[in-house]
Short mmCIF file of C-alpha atoms (C1' of nucleotides) in Angstrom, two decimals:
data_model
loop_
_atom_site.label_atom_id
_atom_site.label_comp_id
_atom_site.label_asym_id
_atom_site.label_seq_id
_atom_site.Cartn_x
_atom_site.Cartn_y
_atom_site.Cartn_z
CA MET Z 178 104.86 -17.73 -102.75
CA ALA Z 179 102.17 -18.66 -103.74
CA PRO Z 180 103.46 -20.03 -107.17
CA ALA Z 181 101.65 -21.24 -109.87
CA LYS Z 182 102.68 -24.68 -110.47
CA ARG Z 183 105.60 -24.99 -112.39
CA LYS Z 184 107.32 -27.74 -113.38
CA VAL Z 185 110.61 -28.80 -112.69
CA ASN Z 186 112.87 -30.78 -114.49
CA THR Z 187 114.76 -32.83 -112.37
CA ALA Z 188 116.62 -35.46 -114.14
CA ALA Z 189 114.35 -38.38 -112.17
CA ASP Z 190 111.75 -36.60 -113.54
CA ALA Z 191 112.80 -36.05 -116.97
CA THR Z 192 110.41 -37.74 -118.57
CA SER Z 193 107.41 -36.98 -116.34
CA THR Z 194 106.88 -39.07 -113.65
CA ALA Z 195 103.97 -37.16 -112.41
CA ALA Z 196 106.18 -36.10 -109.39
CA THR Z 197 106.87 -32.45 -110.08
CA LYS Z 198 105.53 -29.88 -111.53
CA ARG Z 199 104.81 -26.53 -110.07
CA GLN Z 200 102.22 -23.92 -109.79
CA LYS Z 201 102.53 -21.09 -109.57
CA LYS Z 202 100.96 -18.15 -109.77
CA VAL Z 203 98.18 -18.26 -107.31
CA VAL Z 204 98.11 -17.66 -106.00
CA GLU Z 205 96.93 -15.11 -107.30
CA PRO Z 206 95.17 -13.04 -109.64
CA THR Z 207 93.49 -9.55 -110.96
CA ALA Z 208 90.98 -7.18 -111.02
CA SER Z 209 88.98 -5.12 -113.78
CA SER Z 210 92.14 -3.24 -114.17
CA SER Z 211 94.05 -5.96 -113.39
CA ARG Z 212 95.07 -4.58 -109.56
CA PRO Z 213 92.91 -5.34 -107.16
CA SER Z 214 91.74 -2.23 -105.21
CA ARG Z 215 93.29 -2.78 -101.46
CA THR Z 216 91.59 -1.41 -98.41
CA SER Z 217 93.66 -0.99 -96.24
CA LEU Z 218 94.33 2.30 -95.01
CA ALA Z 219 97.55 2.05 -93.38
CA VAL Z 220 98.53 0.93 -97.25
CA ALA Z 221 97.15 3.92 -98.37
CA ALA Z 222 99.13 6.28 -95.87
CA ALA Z 223 102.17 4.73 -96.78
CA PRO Z 224 102.35 3.37 -101.03
CA ARG Z 225 103.97 0.46 -101.19
CA SER Z 226 106.18 2.72 -103.65
CA THR Z 227 107.55 4.64 -101.29
CA ARG Z 228 108.17 1.93 -98.75
CA SER Z 229 110.20 0.17 -101.20
CA SER Z 230 112.12 3.45 -103.04
CA ILE Z 231 112.91 3.80 -99.29
CA SER Z 232 114.15 0.14 -98.33
CA GLY Z 233 115.69 -0.30 -102.09
CA LYS Z 234 114.23 -2.40 -105.26
CA SER Z 235 113.90 -5.82 -105.19
CA THR Z 236 116.30 -7.88 -107.05
CA PRO Z 237 116.24 -7.87 -110.62
CA VAL Z 238 116.48 -11.00 -110.97
CA LYS Z 239 113.26 -13.08 -109.89
CA PRO Z 240 113.62 -14.39 -106.65
CA ALA Z 241 113.28 -17.79 -106.35
CA LYS Z 242 109.67 -18.59 -106.11
CA SER Z 243 107.52 -20.05 -103.71
CA THR Z 244 110.55 -21.92 -102.10
CA ILE Z 245 110.83 -20.65 -98.76
CA LYS Z 246 107.87 -18.45 -97.37
CA GLY Z 247 104.88 -19.79 -96.55
CA SER Z 248 102.26 -18.77 -94.03
CA ALA Z 249 102.97 -18.09 -90.53
CA ASN Z 250 102.15 -21.80 -89.37
CA GLU Z 251 99.23 -23.63 -89.99
CA THR Z 252 100.36 -24.72 -86.57
CA ALA Z 253 98.20 -22.17 -85.52
CA ASN Z 254 94.87 -23.85 -85.25
CA LYS Z 255 95.49 -24.57 -82.21
CA SER Z 256 94.83 -21.07 -81.52
CA ALA Z 257 91.87 -20.64 -83.69
CA THR Z 258 89.30 -19.98 -80.90
CA LYS Z 259 86.61 -18.49 -83.09
CA THR Z 260 83.17 -18.15 -82.34
CA ALA Z 261 80.94 -20.63 -85.30
CA THR Z 262 79.88 -18.33 -87.55
CA LYS Z 263 83.37 -16.79 -88.09
CA VAL Z 264 86.64 -18.85 -88.30
CA LYS Z 265 90.07 -17.76 -89.27
CA ALA Z 266 91.15 -18.37 -92.16
CA ILE Z 267 92.41 -21.46 -92.20
CA GLU Z 268 95.19 -21.72 -90.52
CA GLY Z 269 95.05 -18.27 -88.13
CA ARG Z 270 98.66 -17.10 -86.83
CA LYS Z 271 100.22 -16.55 -84.46
CA ARG Z 272 101.22 -12.78 -84.95
CA GLY Z 273 100.82 -10.71 -87.63
CA ARG Z 274 98.36 -9.09 -89.57
CA PRO Z 275 94.94 -10.64 -88.23
CA ALA Z 276 93.76 -12.76 -91.38
CA LYS Z 277 90.78 -11.85 -92.94
CA THR Z 278 87.65 -13.91 -91.59
CA THR Z 279 85.38 -15.55 -93.56
CA THR Z 280 82.26 -17.73 -92.68
CA VAL Z 281 82.13 -21.09 -93.10
CA GLU Z 282 79.72 -20.97 -95.74
CA GLU Z 283 82.40 -18.94 -97.92
CA GLU Z 284 85.10 -21.08 -97.26
CA ALA Z 285 83.28 -23.49 -98.26
CA ALA Z 286 82.11 -21.49 -101.63
CA VAL Z 287 82.59 -24.19 -104.52
CA PRO Z 288 79.27 -24.71 -105.21
CA GLY Z 289 77.73 -27.49 -104.87
CA ARG Z 290 79.34 -29.71 -102.36
CA THR Z 291 80.09 -29.53 -98.24
CA SER Z 292 83.58 -28.50 -97.46
CA ASN Z 293 86.35 -31.66 -96.73
CA LEU Z 294 88.55 -28.60 -96.08
CA LEU Z 295 89.90 -29.52 -92.79
CA ILE Z 296 91.91 -32.20 -92.68
CA ASP Z 297 94.15 -31.06 -90.53
CA VAL Z 298 92.12 -28.06 -88.93
CA PRO Z 299 89.81 -28.36 -85.80
CA LEU Z 300 86.46 -28.95 -87.13
CA ARG Z 301 84.00 -26.31 -87.24
CA GLU Z 302 80.44 -25.73 -85.28
CA LYS Z 303 77.54 -26.73 -87.10
CA PRO Z 304 75.34 -23.45 -88.23
CA ALA Z 305 73.06 -23.43 -86.07
CA VAL Z 306 70.30 -23.84 -88.90
CA LYS Z 307 71.97 -27.06 -89.35
CA ALA Z 308 68.92 -28.57 -91.10
CA GLU Z 309 68.47 -26.37 -93.85
CA ALA Z 310 72.67 -25.99 -94.30
CA GLU Z 311 72.54 -29.83 -95.00
CA GLU Z 312 69.57 -29.62 -97.46
CA GLU Z 313 71.35 -27.31 -98.93
CA ALA Z 314 74.37 -28.93 -99.39
CA GLU Z 315 72.21 -32.21 -100.76
CA ALA Z 316 70.80 -30.59 -103.36
CA ASN Z 317 74.23 -29.35 -104.32
CA ASN Z 318 75.76 -31.90 -104.13
CA GLU Z 319 75.92 -32.39 -107.58
CA GLY Z 320 78.26 -32.53 -110.46
CA PRO Z 321 81.75 -31.29 -110.54
CA ALA Z 322 83.52 -28.55 -109.10
CA TYR Z 323 85.44 -26.12 -111.07
CA PHE Z 324 88.57 -24.48 -110.44
CA LEU Z 325 91.59 -22.37 -112.44
CA MET Z 326 95.47 -23.74 -112.00
CA LYS Z 327 98.34 -21.22 -113.14
CA ALA Z 328 101.83 -22.58 -114.27
CA GLU Z 329 104.48 -20.97 -115.83
CA PRO Z 330 104.96 -22.16 -120.16
CA GLU Z 331 108.23 -20.77 -120.63
CA SER Z 332 111.61 -21.99 -118.42
CA ARG Z 333 112.83 -20.01 -116.05
CA ILE Z 334 115.51 -21.62 -113.54
CA GLU Z 335 114.83 -21.60 -109.85
CA LYS Z 336 118.01 -23.73 -107.38
CA GLY Z 337 118.90 -24.82 -110.67
CA LYS Z 338 115.79 -26.57 -112.35
CA ASP Z 339 113.64 -25.73 -114.93
CA VAL Z 340 110.45 -24.80 -113.33
CA LYS Z 341 108.33 -24.26 -116.88
CA PHE Z 342 105.03 -26.54 -116.75
CA SER Z 343 102.59 -26.03 -119.87
CA ILE Z 344 99.61 -27.48 -121.57
CA ASP Z 345 101.92 -29.32 -123.62
CA ASP Z 346 103.42 -30.83 -121.01
CA LEU Z 347 100.65 -32.04 -119.03
CA LYS Z 348 99.40 -33.12 -122.57
CA ALA Z 349 102.50 -35.13 -123.00
CA ALA Z 350 102.21 -37.10 -120.04
CA SER Z 351 101.36 -40.31 -119.57
CA GLU Z 352 99.99 -40.31 -116.01
CA PRO Z 353 98.76 -38.22 -113.46
CA GLU Z 354 100.67 -35.06 -112.68
CA GLY Z 355 100.72 -33.94 -109.11
CA TRP Z 356 100.51 -30.42 -108.86
CA ASP Z 357 103.38 -29.49 -106.57
CA GLY Z 358 104.28 -26.10 -105.70
CA VAL Z 359 102.05 -24.43 -104.07
CA ARG Z 360 102.98 -22.10 -101.45
CA ASN Z 361 100.01 -20.07 -100.98
CA PRO Z 362 97.76 -21.02 -98.09
CA VAL Z 363 94.58 -19.61 -100.06
CA ALA Z 364 95.18 -21.60 -103.07
CA ARG Z 365 96.44 -24.64 -101.17
CA ASN Z 366 92.93 -24.72 -99.41
CA ASN Z 367 91.22 -24.21 -102.88
CA MET Z 368 93.62 -28.02 -103.59
CA ARG Z 369 91.95 -29.67 -100.50
CA LEU Z 370 88.82 -28.42 -101.86
CA MET Z 371 88.99 -30.77 -104.71
CA MET Z 372 87.24 -33.57 -105.86
CA LYS Z 373 87.75 -36.33 -107.63
CA GLY Z 374 85.69 -35.78 -110.88
CA ASP Z 375 86.31 -32.18 -110.53
CA MET Z 376 87.30 -30.21 -113.70
CA ALA Z 377 90.03 -26.93 -113.54
CA PHE Z 378 91.16 -24.52 -116.44
CA PHE Z 379 94.89 -24.78 -117.24
CA TYR Z 380 96.33 -20.87 -117.20
CA HIS Z 381 99.50 -20.27 -118.42
CA SER Z 382 100.88 -17.24 -116.73
CA ASN Z 383 103.90 -15.57 -116.17
CA CYS Z 384 104.27 -15.31 -119.82
CA LYS Z 385 104.04 -12.85 -122.93
CA VAL Z 386 100.44 -13.21 -122.99
CA PRO Z 387 98.38 -15.00 -119.87
CA GLY Z 388 95.44 -17.17 -120.36
CA ILE Z 389 93.39 -19.74 -120.12
CA VAL Z 390 95.17 -22.19 -122.19
CA GLY Z 391 92.68 -26.22 -122.05
CA THR Z 392 91.63 -27.85 -118.95
CA MET Z 393 91.68 -30.79 -116.98
CA GLU Z 394 90.48 -33.15 -114.67
CA ILE Z 395 91.06 -34.28 -110.66
CA VAL Z 396 91.73 -37.11 -111.07
CA GLN Z 397 93.32 -37.63 -107.20
CA GLU Z 398 92.60 -35.54 -104.54
CA HIS Z 399 95.36 -33.75 -101.91
CA SER Z 400 97.62 -35.85 -100.63
CA VAL Z 401 101.19 -34.52 -99.29
CA ASP Z 402 104.08 -32.38 -101.31
CA GLU Z 403 106.90 -34.30 -101.16
CA THR Z 404 108.63 -31.06 -102.34
CA ALA Z 405 108.48 -29.22 -99.49
CA PHE Z 406 110.65 -31.83 -97.67
CA ASP Z 407 113.57 -31.62 -100.25
CA PRO Z 408 115.76 -29.30 -99.57
CA LYS Z 409 117.46 -29.27 -103.28
CA HIS Z 410 113.72 -28.53 -104.42
CA PRO Z 411 112.82 -25.55 -106.17
CA TYR Z 412 109.75 -25.99 -103.68
CA PHE Z 413 111.63 -26.69 -100.60
CA ASP Z 414 109.55 -25.13 -97.38
CA GLU Z 415 112.85 -25.39 -94.79
CA LYS Z 416 108.99 -24.59 -92.22
CA SER Z 417 107.44 -27.29 -93.53
CA ASP Z 418 107.53 -30.28 -90.80
CA ARG Z 419 107.20 -33.73 -91.61
CA GLU Z 420 105.08 -34.64 -88.72
CA LYS Z 421 102.55 -32.00 -89.77
CA PRO Z 422 102.64 -31.56 -93.37
CA LYS Z 423 101.56 -27.89 -94.87
CA TRP Z 424 101.49 -28.00 -98.70
CA CYS Z 425 100.03 -30.33 -100.52
CA LEU Z 426 99.35 -31.56 -103.88
CA VAL Z 427 96.89 -33.14 -106.65
CA HIS Z 428 97.20 -35.13 -109.37
CA VAL Z 429 95.49 -33.60 -112.67
CA LYS Z 430 95.32 -35.58 -116.08
CA PHE Z 431 94.77 -33.37 -119.64
CA VAL Z 432 91.02 -33.38 -120.71
CA GLN Z 433 92.00 -30.11 -123.55
CA LYS Z 434 93.74 -27.86 -125.09
CA PHE Z 435 91.31 -25.22 -126.77
CA PRO Z 436 91.86 -24.37 -130.09
CA GLY Z 437 93.22 -20.65 -129.15
CA MET Z 438 94.05 -19.43 -125.16
CA ILE Z 439 91.36 -17.03 -124.03
CA LYS Z 440 93.51 -14.88 -122.64
CA LEU Z 441 93.46 -12.74 -119.52
CA LYS Z 442 93.04 -9.79 -121.19
CA GLU Z 443 89.24 -10.34 -122.21
CA LEU Z 444 88.83 -12.61 -119.09
CA GLN Z 445 88.99 -9.06 -117.55
CA LYS Z 446 86.20 -7.28 -120.21
CA TYR Z 447 83.80 -10.01 -119.13
CA ALA Z 448 84.79 -8.89 -115.59
CA LYS Z 449 83.72 -5.08 -116.32
CA ASN Z 450 80.99 -3.27 -113.36
CA GLY Z 451 78.48 -5.93 -113.78
CA GLY Z 452 79.92 -8.74 -116.22
CA VAL Z 453 79.59 -12.02 -116.06
CA LEU Z 454 83.08 -12.60 -114.38
CA GLU Z 455 83.10 -10.06 -112.24
CA ASN Z 456 83.55 -11.73 -108.87
CA LEU Z 457 85.66 -14.89 -111.06
CA GLN Z 458 88.44 -15.02 -108.21
CA VAL Z 459 91.59 -15.21 -110.20
CA LEU Z 460 90.60 -11.41 -111.62
CA LYS Z 461 89.71 -10.04 -107.96
CA GLN Z 462 93.31 -12.41 -106.62
CA SER Z 463 95.61 -12.25 -108.96
CA ARG Z 464 98.95 -13.89 -107.33
CA LEU Z 465 96.32 -16.98 -106.46
CA SER Z 466 97.90 -19.76 -108.37
CA VAL Z 467 94.50 -22.31 -107.59
CA SER Z 468 91.46 -20.15 -107.40
CA LYS Z 469 87.63 -21.22 -107.44
CA VAL Z 470 85.38 -21.11 -110.51
CA ALA Z 471 81.65 -20.56 -110.04
CA LYS Z 472 79.60 -23.06 -112.61
CA LYS Z 473 78.32 -20.54 -114.27
CA GLU Z 474 81.53 -19.01 -115.16
CA TRP Z 475 82.92 -22.42 -116.36
CA ASP Z 476 80.42 -22.49 -118.69
CA PHE Z 477 80.30 -18.61 -119.85
CA ILE Z 478 84.11 -18.92 -120.07
CA MET Z 479 83.71 -22.66 -122.07
CA GLY Z 480 81.13 -20.32 -124.25
CA LEU Z 481 83.79 -18.27 -125.33
CA VAL Z 482 85.98 -20.73 -126.39
CA ASP Z 483 83.37 -22.66 -128.48
CA ALA Z 484 82.67 -19.06 -129.79
CA GLU Z 485 86.01 -18.96 -130.78
CA ASP Z 486 86.42 -22.38 -132.35
CA VAL Z 487 83.48 -21.22 -135.04
CA ALA Z 488 84.89 -17.95 -136.03
CA ALA Z 489 88.52 -19.27 -136.08
CA MET Z 490 86.55 -22.69 -138.72
CA SER Z 491 84.84 -20.07 -140.41
CA ALA Z 492 87.78 -17.76 -141.04
CA ALA Z 493 89.55 -21.19 -142.57
CA HIS Z 494 86.57 -21.93 -144.60
CA GLN Z 495 86.31 -18.41 -146.22
CA PRO Z 496 87.66 -18.59 -149.21
CA GLN Z 497 91.40 -17.08 -149.75
CA MET Z 498 91.75 -14.25 -151.55
CA THR Z 499 94.62 -15.99 -153.57
CA VAL Z 500 97.53 -14.42 -154.72
"C1'" DG M 43 111.97 -3.17 -115.66
"C1'" DC M 44 108.28 -1.41 -112.31
"C1'" DC M 45 104.99 -1.49 -109.12
"C1'" DA M 46 100.31 -2.27 -107.54
"C1'" DA M 47 98.77 -6.24 -104.68
"C1'" DC M 48 98.58 -8.68 -100.74
"C1'" DG M 49 100.61 -12.05 -97.41
"C1'" DT M 50 104.25 -12.31 -93.92
"C1'" DT M 51 106.77 -10.96 -89.92
"C1'" DG M 52 108.07 -9.40 -85.60
"C1'" DG M 53 107.88 -5.47 -82.28
"C1'" DC M 54 105.39 -3.04 -79.63
"C1'" DG A 288 96.71 -8.48 -81.50
"C1'" DC A 289 97.76 -4.34 -84.28
"C1'" DC A 290 100.19 -2.03 -87.23
"C1'" DA A 291 104.25 -0.90 -90.27
"C1'" DA A 292 107.87 -2.82 -92.75
"C1'" DC A 293 109.58 -5.85 -96.45
"C1'" DG A 294 109.30 -9.73 -99.54
"C1'" DT A 295 107.21 -11.90 -103.77
"C1'" DT A 296 104.11 -12.65 -107.39
"C1'" DG A 297 102.83 -11.99 -112.29
"C1'" DG A 298 100.46 -8.09 -115.34
"C1'" DC A 299 101.68 -4.49 -117.40
#
DNA sequence: GCCAACGTTGGC
DNA sequence: GCCAACGTTGGC
């Protein structure tokens, strides 16, 4: 479901009109040792591996990603009856495991701005301490917010179409790319937070060496992801109603490709006990294809790039041992 | 290819 | 609305 963005090369899109891309891997991201620790007792009691061995393994072939599923129902918003401080995670549901609850603050936790998240969601009540909240929002309302978006740089065919989308594809695009295909509610909500001028890391996922390969800028805020309505599209979602669009995309433009990749492995090193990146969302929720990055995390990672750059240059200038 | 994580489903 | 089952993601 929450695919990282992937680019789908349709005939129409072959020349890279902004139309389709893919995304993927939203979703989803990892803990220090790569997998978030789980807290559910129910799961502990019945380890997934056990269950899956009983039910049989999934197909060896990678299933179509992200297309069909989708969240329970954004329509369930109506049932959001919660109180002011706790709001059902964005869409709420009619059935199923209860959605995690998050505070307004958490949901709006993109540093530096108030949330514009809920376009199609009921308004939340304002915090009691409204004045303070507003002041803080204003005080923070400067500078861009930062994100991380995943795409698959290697070819993978889904519904007959190649879903690959790399930083080089973005770089080659002549117009802003619509980051479509996000089919995970959390990732989608992160896209709704994006504002023009915000920045995002471009992350290569589902490949040999995953990691951050460059940056891009958000040039157009969220709009409806039309690929959800096309039955032939890899990202078709039969449950998405045109009257009530469930999925959105944002448009991005290439900013830079790093001289080298900041590997996932390296990011994880800095996430260990108390490290600067210990709260990097993509490391905590490895499957999130669109995640938030705090300014401090962004700056730190950009610092790694510079350091690497310098190291690469000095290596290049090292006297060569001639053979 | 394996399998932890975790979102969703749907019976109760 | 709880929760067991199950499907998918994506690093390894």
